[in-house]
Amino acid sequence: MAERVARYGRMEAAEGRGGELAELMLAEAAKLEDLDGCLIYLVNRSRSDPDSVWITELWRSQEDLDASIADIDPESVAKVRELVVDGGMIELDLLGGKGPA
C-alpha cells in the first residue's frame, strides 16, 4: 500500500479578509467531497487571529495528492492568491492515532 501523505497548511489573509479566504477554501474543500484519495481536508480558522486559515490534509498517497493539484482551477488559485499575504506548508510523517491512519 502507498504511504499516506499528511500536511498542515497555513495562509495568512490580508487584514480583515480571513473570512473571505476561509469561504474560498471551504468551496475548494467541497470539490474534494467525492475524491476517494482525499481522506481528510479540513479548513480551520485561528480563534486568536481570524485572518489565519489553516488546512489539515490527509491523502491516500502522493499520487492522489498530485492528481488533485493538477485538477485545481487556475481561476480559484488566482482568487486565493489575491487574499494571501503569507503562508506555508508542513509535510508530516503520519505515525498513527485516532482516525483514518
JSON list of C-alpha atoms in Angstrom, two decimals:
[
{"chain": "A", "resi": 1, "resn": "MET", "atom": "CA", "xyz": [0.00, 0.00, 0.00]},
{"chain": "A", "resi": 2, "resn": "ALA", "atom": "CA", "xyz": [1.24, 3.52, -0.82]},
{"chain": "A", "resi": 3, "resn": "GLU", "atom": "CA", "xyz": [2.34, 5.73, 2.05]},
{"chain": "A", "resi": 4, "resn": "ARG", "atom": "CA", "xyz": [-0.26, 8.24, 3.14]},
{"chain": "A", "resi": 5, "resn": "VAL", "atom": "CA", "xyz": [0.52, 11.95, 2.96]},
{"chain": "A", "resi": 6, "resn": "ALA", "atom": "CA", "xyz": [-0.33, 14.24, 5.88]},
{"chain": "A", "resi": 7, "resn": "ARG", "atom": "CA", "xyz": [0.08, 18.03, 5.69]},
{"chain": "A", "resi": 8, "resn": "TYR", "atom": "CA", "xyz": [-0.76, 21.23, 7.50]},
{"chain": "A", "resi": 9, "resn": "GLY", "atom": "CA", "xyz": [-1.05, 24.43, 5.52]},
{"chain": "A", "resi": 10, "resn": "ARG", "atom": "CA", "xyz": [-1.33, 27.96, 6.85]},
{"chain": "A", "resi": 11, "resn": "MET", "atom": "CA", "xyz": [-2.45, 31.01, 4.91]},
{"chain": "A", "resi": 12, "resn": "GLU", "atom": "CA", "xyz": [-2.46, 34.50, 6.35]},
{"chain": "A", "resi": 13, "resn": "ALA", "atom": "CA", "xyz": [-5.05, 36.69, 4.65]},
{"chain": "A", "resi": 14, "resn": "ALA", "atom": "CA", "xyz": [-4.75, 40.42, 4.19]},
{"chain": "A", "resi": 15, "resn": "GLU", "atom": "CA", "xyz": [-6.07, 42.21, 7.26]},
{"chain": "A", "resi": 16, "resn": "GLY", "atom": "CA", "xyz": [-9.80, 41.71, 7.69]},
{"chain": "A", "resi": 17, "resn": "ARG", "atom": "CA", "xyz": [-10.11, 39.23, 4.81]},
{"chain": "A", "resi": 18, "resn": "GLY", "atom": "CA", "xyz": [-9.76, 35.94, 6.70]},
{"chain": "A", "resi": 19, "resn": "GLY", "atom": "CA", "xyz": [-13.47, 35.16, 6.39]},
{"chain": "A", "resi": 20, "resn": "GLU", "atom": "CA", "xyz": [-13.36, 35.62, 2.64]},
{"chain": "A", "resi": 21, "resn": "LEU", "atom": "CA", "xyz": [-10.30, 33.35, 2.38]},
{"chain": "A", "resi": 22, "resn": "ALA", "atom": "CA", "xyz": [-11.95, 30.72, 4.58]},
{"chain": "A", "resi": 23, "resn": "GLU", "atom": "CA", "xyz": [-15.06, 30.73, 2.35]},
{"chain": "A", "resi": 24, "resn": "LEU", "atom": "CA", "xyz": [-12.93, 30.22, -0.77]},
{"chain": "A", "resi": 25, "resn": "MET", "atom": "CA", "xyz": [-11.09, 27.33, 0.87]},
{"chain": "A", "resi": 26, "resn": "LEU", "atom": "CA", "xyz": [-14.37, 25.76, 2.02]},
{"chain": "A", "resi": 27, "resn": "ALA", "atom": "CA", "xyz": [-15.58, 25.89, -1.59]},
{"chain": "A", "resi": 28, "resn": "GLU", "atom": "CA", "xyz": [-12.40, 24.11, -2.66]},
{"chain": "A", "resi": 29, "resn": "ALA", "atom": "CA", "xyz": [-12.90, 21.52, 0.10]},
{"chain": "A", "resi": 30, "resn": "ALA", "atom": "CA", "xyz": [-16.41, 20.82, -1.19]},
{"chain": "A", "resi": 31, "resn": "LYS", "atom": "CA", "xyz": [-14.92, 19.89, -4.58]},
{"chain": "A", "resi": 32, "resn": "LEU", "atom": "CA", "xyz": [-12.94, 17.12, -2.85]},
{"chain": "A", "resi": 33, "resn": "GLU", "atom": "CA", "xyz": [-16.00, 15.51, -1.24]},
{"chain": "A", "resi": 34, "resn": "ASP", "atom": "CA", "xyz": [-16.23, 12.62, -3.74]},
{"chain": "A", "resi": 35, "resn": "LEU", "atom": "CA", "xyz": [-12.49, 12.24, -4.30]},
{"chain": "A", "resi": 36, "resn": "ASP", "atom": "CA", "xyz": [-11.50, 8.84, -2.86]},
{"chain": "A", "resi": 37, "resn": "GLY", "atom": "CA", "xyz": [-7.84, 9.77, -2.50]},
{"chain": "A", "resi": 38, "resn": "CYS", "atom": "CA", "xyz": [-8.60, 12.67, -0.15]},
{"chain": "A", "resi": 39, "resn": "LEU", "atom": "CA", "xyz": [-9.19, 11.20, 3.30]},
{"chain": "A", "resi": 40, "resn": "ILE", "atom": "CA", "xyz": [-9.24, 14.48, 5.27]},
{"chain": "A", "resi": 41, "resn": "TYR", "atom": "CA", "xyz": [-9.36, 18.10, 4.13]},
{"chain": "A", "resi": 42, "resn": "LEU", "atom": "CA", "xyz": [-10.36, 20.42, 6.94]},
{"chain": "A", "resi": 43, "resn": "VAL", "atom": "CA", "xyz": [-10.48, 24.21, 6.79]},
{"chain": "A", "resi": 44, "resn": "ASN", "atom": "CA", "xyz": [-9.76, 25.85, 10.14]},
{"chain": "A", "resi": 45, "resn": "ARG", "atom": "CA", "xyz": [-9.57, 29.45, 11.30]},
{"chain": "A", "resi": 46, "resn": "SER", "atom": "CA", "xyz": [-7.50, 30.62, 14.23]},
{"chain": "A", "resi": 47, "resn": "ARG", "atom": "CA", "xyz": [-9.59, 31.86, 17.16]},
{"chain": "A", "resi": 48, "resn": "SER", "atom": "CA", "xyz": [-6.89, 34.33, 18.17]},
{"chain": "A", "resi": 49, "resn": "ASP", "atom": "CA", "xyz": [-6.13, 35.52, 14.60]},
{"chain": "A", "resi": 50, "resn": "PRO", "atom": "CA", "xyz": [-9.20, 35.37, 12.33]},
{"chain": "A", "resi": 51, "resn": "ASP", "atom": "CA", "xyz": [-7.09, 36.22, 9.28]},
{"chain": "A", "resi": 52, "resn": "SER", "atom": "CA", "xyz": [-5.09, 32.99, 9.74]},
{"chain": "A", "resi": 53, "resn": "VAL", "atom": "CA", "xyz": [-6.60, 30.00, 7.90]},
{"chain": "A", "resi": 54, "resn": "TRP", "atom": "CA", "xyz": [-5.21, 26.50, 8.45]},
{"chain": "A", "resi": 55, "resn": "ILE", "atom": "CA", "xyz": [-5.76, 23.44, 6.27]},
{"chain": "A", "resi": 56, "resn": "THR", "atom": "CA", "xyz": [-5.43, 19.90, 7.66]},
{"chain": "A", "resi": 57, "resn": "GLU", "atom": "CA", "xyz": [-4.94, 17.29, 4.94]},
{"chain": "A", "resi": 58, "resn": "LEU", "atom": "CA", "xyz": [-4.61, 13.51, 4.76]},
{"chain": "A", "resi": 59, "resn": "TRP", "atom": "CA", "xyz": [-4.21, 11.85, 1.37]},
{"chain": "A", "resi": 60, "resn": "ARG", "atom": "CA", "xyz": [-4.24, 8.16, 0.49]},
{"chain": "A", "resi": 61, "resn": "SER", "atom": "CA", "xyz": [-0.99, 8.61, -1.48]},
{"chain": "A", "resi": 62, "resn": "GLN", "atom": "CA", "xyz": [1.32, 11.19, -3.03]},
{"chain": "A", "resi": 63, "resn": "GLU", "atom": "CA", "xyz": [-0.13, 10.24, -6.40]},
{"chain": "A", "resi": 64, "resn": "ASP", "atom": "CA", "xyz": [-3.63, 11.14, -5.21]},
{"chain": "A", "resi": 65, "resn": "LEU", "atom": "CA", "xyz": [-2.40, 14.48, -3.89]},
{"chain": "A", "resi": 66, "resn": "ASP", "atom": "CA", "xyz": [-0.52, 15.22, -7.12]},
{"chain": "A", "resi": 67, "resn": "ALA", "atom": "CA", "xyz": [-3.59, 14.39, -9.22]},
{"chain": "A", "resi": 68, "resn": "SER", "atom": "CA", "xyz": [-5.78, 16.71, -7.15]},
{"chain": "A", "resi": 69, "resn": "ILE", "atom": "CA", "xyz": [-3.27, 19.55, -7.50]},
{"chain": "A", "resi": 70, "resn": "ALA", "atom": "CA", "xyz": [-3.21, 19.05, -11.28]},
{"chain": "A", "resi": 71, "resn": "ASP", "atom": "CA", "xyz": [-7.01, 19.47, -11.32]},
{"chain": "A", "resi": 72, "resn": "ILE", "atom": "CA", "xyz": [-7.13, 22.77, -9.39]},
{"chain": "A", "resi": 73, "resn": "ASP", "atom": "CA", "xyz": [-8.84, 25.52, -11.34]},
{"chain": "A", "resi": 74, "resn": "PRO", "atom": "CA", "xyz": [-6.31, 28.30, -12.08]},
{"chain": "A", "resi": 75, "resn": "GLU", "atom": "CA", "xyz": [-9.04, 30.91, -11.52]},
{"chain": "A", "resi": 76, "resn": "SER", "atom": "CA", "xyz": [-9.58, 29.56, -7.99]},
{"chain": "A", "resi": 77, "resn": "VAL", "atom": "CA", "xyz": [-5.84, 29.76, -7.31]},
{"chain": "A", "resi": 78, "resn": "ALA", "atom": "CA", "xyz": [-5.79, 33.38, -8.51]},
{"chain": "A", "resi": 79, "resn": "LYS", "atom": "CA", "xyz": [-8.66, 34.33, -6.17]},
{"chain": "A", "resi": 80, "resn": "VAL", "atom": "CA", "xyz": [-6.88, 32.76, -3.19]},
{"chain": "A", "resi": 81, "resn": "ARG", "atom": "CA", "xyz": [-3.56, 34.41, -4.07]},
{"chain": "A", "resi": 82, "resn": "GLU", "atom": "CA", "xyz": [-5.26, 37.82, -4.13]},
{"chain": "A", "resi": 83, "resn": "LEU", "atom": "CA", "xyz": [-6.09, 37.38, -0.44]},
{"chain": "A", "resi": 84, "resn": "VAL", "atom": "CA", "xyz": [-2.97, 35.64, 0.93]},
{"chain": "A", "resi": 85, "resn": "VAL", "atom": "CA", "xyz": [-0.07, 37.73, 2.24]},
{"chain": "A", "resi": 86, "resn": "ASP", "atom": "CA", "xyz": [1.92, 34.91, 3.89]},
{"chain": "A", "resi": 87, "resn": "GLY", "atom": "CA", "xyz": [1.76, 31.17, 4.44]},
{"chain": "A", "resi": 88, "resn": "GLY", "atom": "CA", "xyz": [3.44, 27.84, 4.27]},
{"chain": "A", "resi": 89, "resn": "MET", "atom": "CA", "xyz": [3.03, 24.08, 4.17]},
{"chain": "A", "resi": 90, "resn": "ILE", "atom": "CA", "xyz": [4.33, 21.49, 6.62]},
{"chain": "A", "resi": 91, "resn": "GLU", "atom": "CA", "xyz": [4.77, 17.93, 5.35]},
{"chain": "A", "resi": 92, "resn": "LEU", "atom": "CA", "xyz": [4.29, 15.36, 8.12]},
{"chain": "A", "resi": 93, "resn": "ASP", "atom": "CA", "xyz": [5.18, 11.73, 8.78]},
{"chain": "A", "resi": 94, "resn": "LEU", "atom": "CA", "xyz": [1.89, 10.11, 9.82]},
{"chain": "A", "resi": 95, "resn": "LEU", "atom": "CA", "xyz": [2.62, 7.93, 12.82]},
{"chain": "A", "resi": 96, "resn": "GLY", "atom": "CA", "xyz": [-0.90, 6.89, 13.84]},
{"chain": "A", "resi": 97, "resn": "GLY", "atom": "CA", "xyz": [-3.65, 7.81, 16.27]},
{"chain": "A", "resi": 98, "resn": "LYS", "atom": "CA", "xyz": [-7.43, 8.01, 16.02]},
{"chain": "A", "resi": 99, "resn": "GLY", "atom": "CA", "xyz": [-8.78, 8.45, 12.53]},
{"chain": "A", "resi": 100, "resn": "PRO", "atom": "CA", "xyz": [-8.08, 7.02, 9.09]},
{"chain": "A", "resi": 101, "resn": "ALA", "atom": "CA", "xyz": [-4.40, 6.33, 9.71]}
]
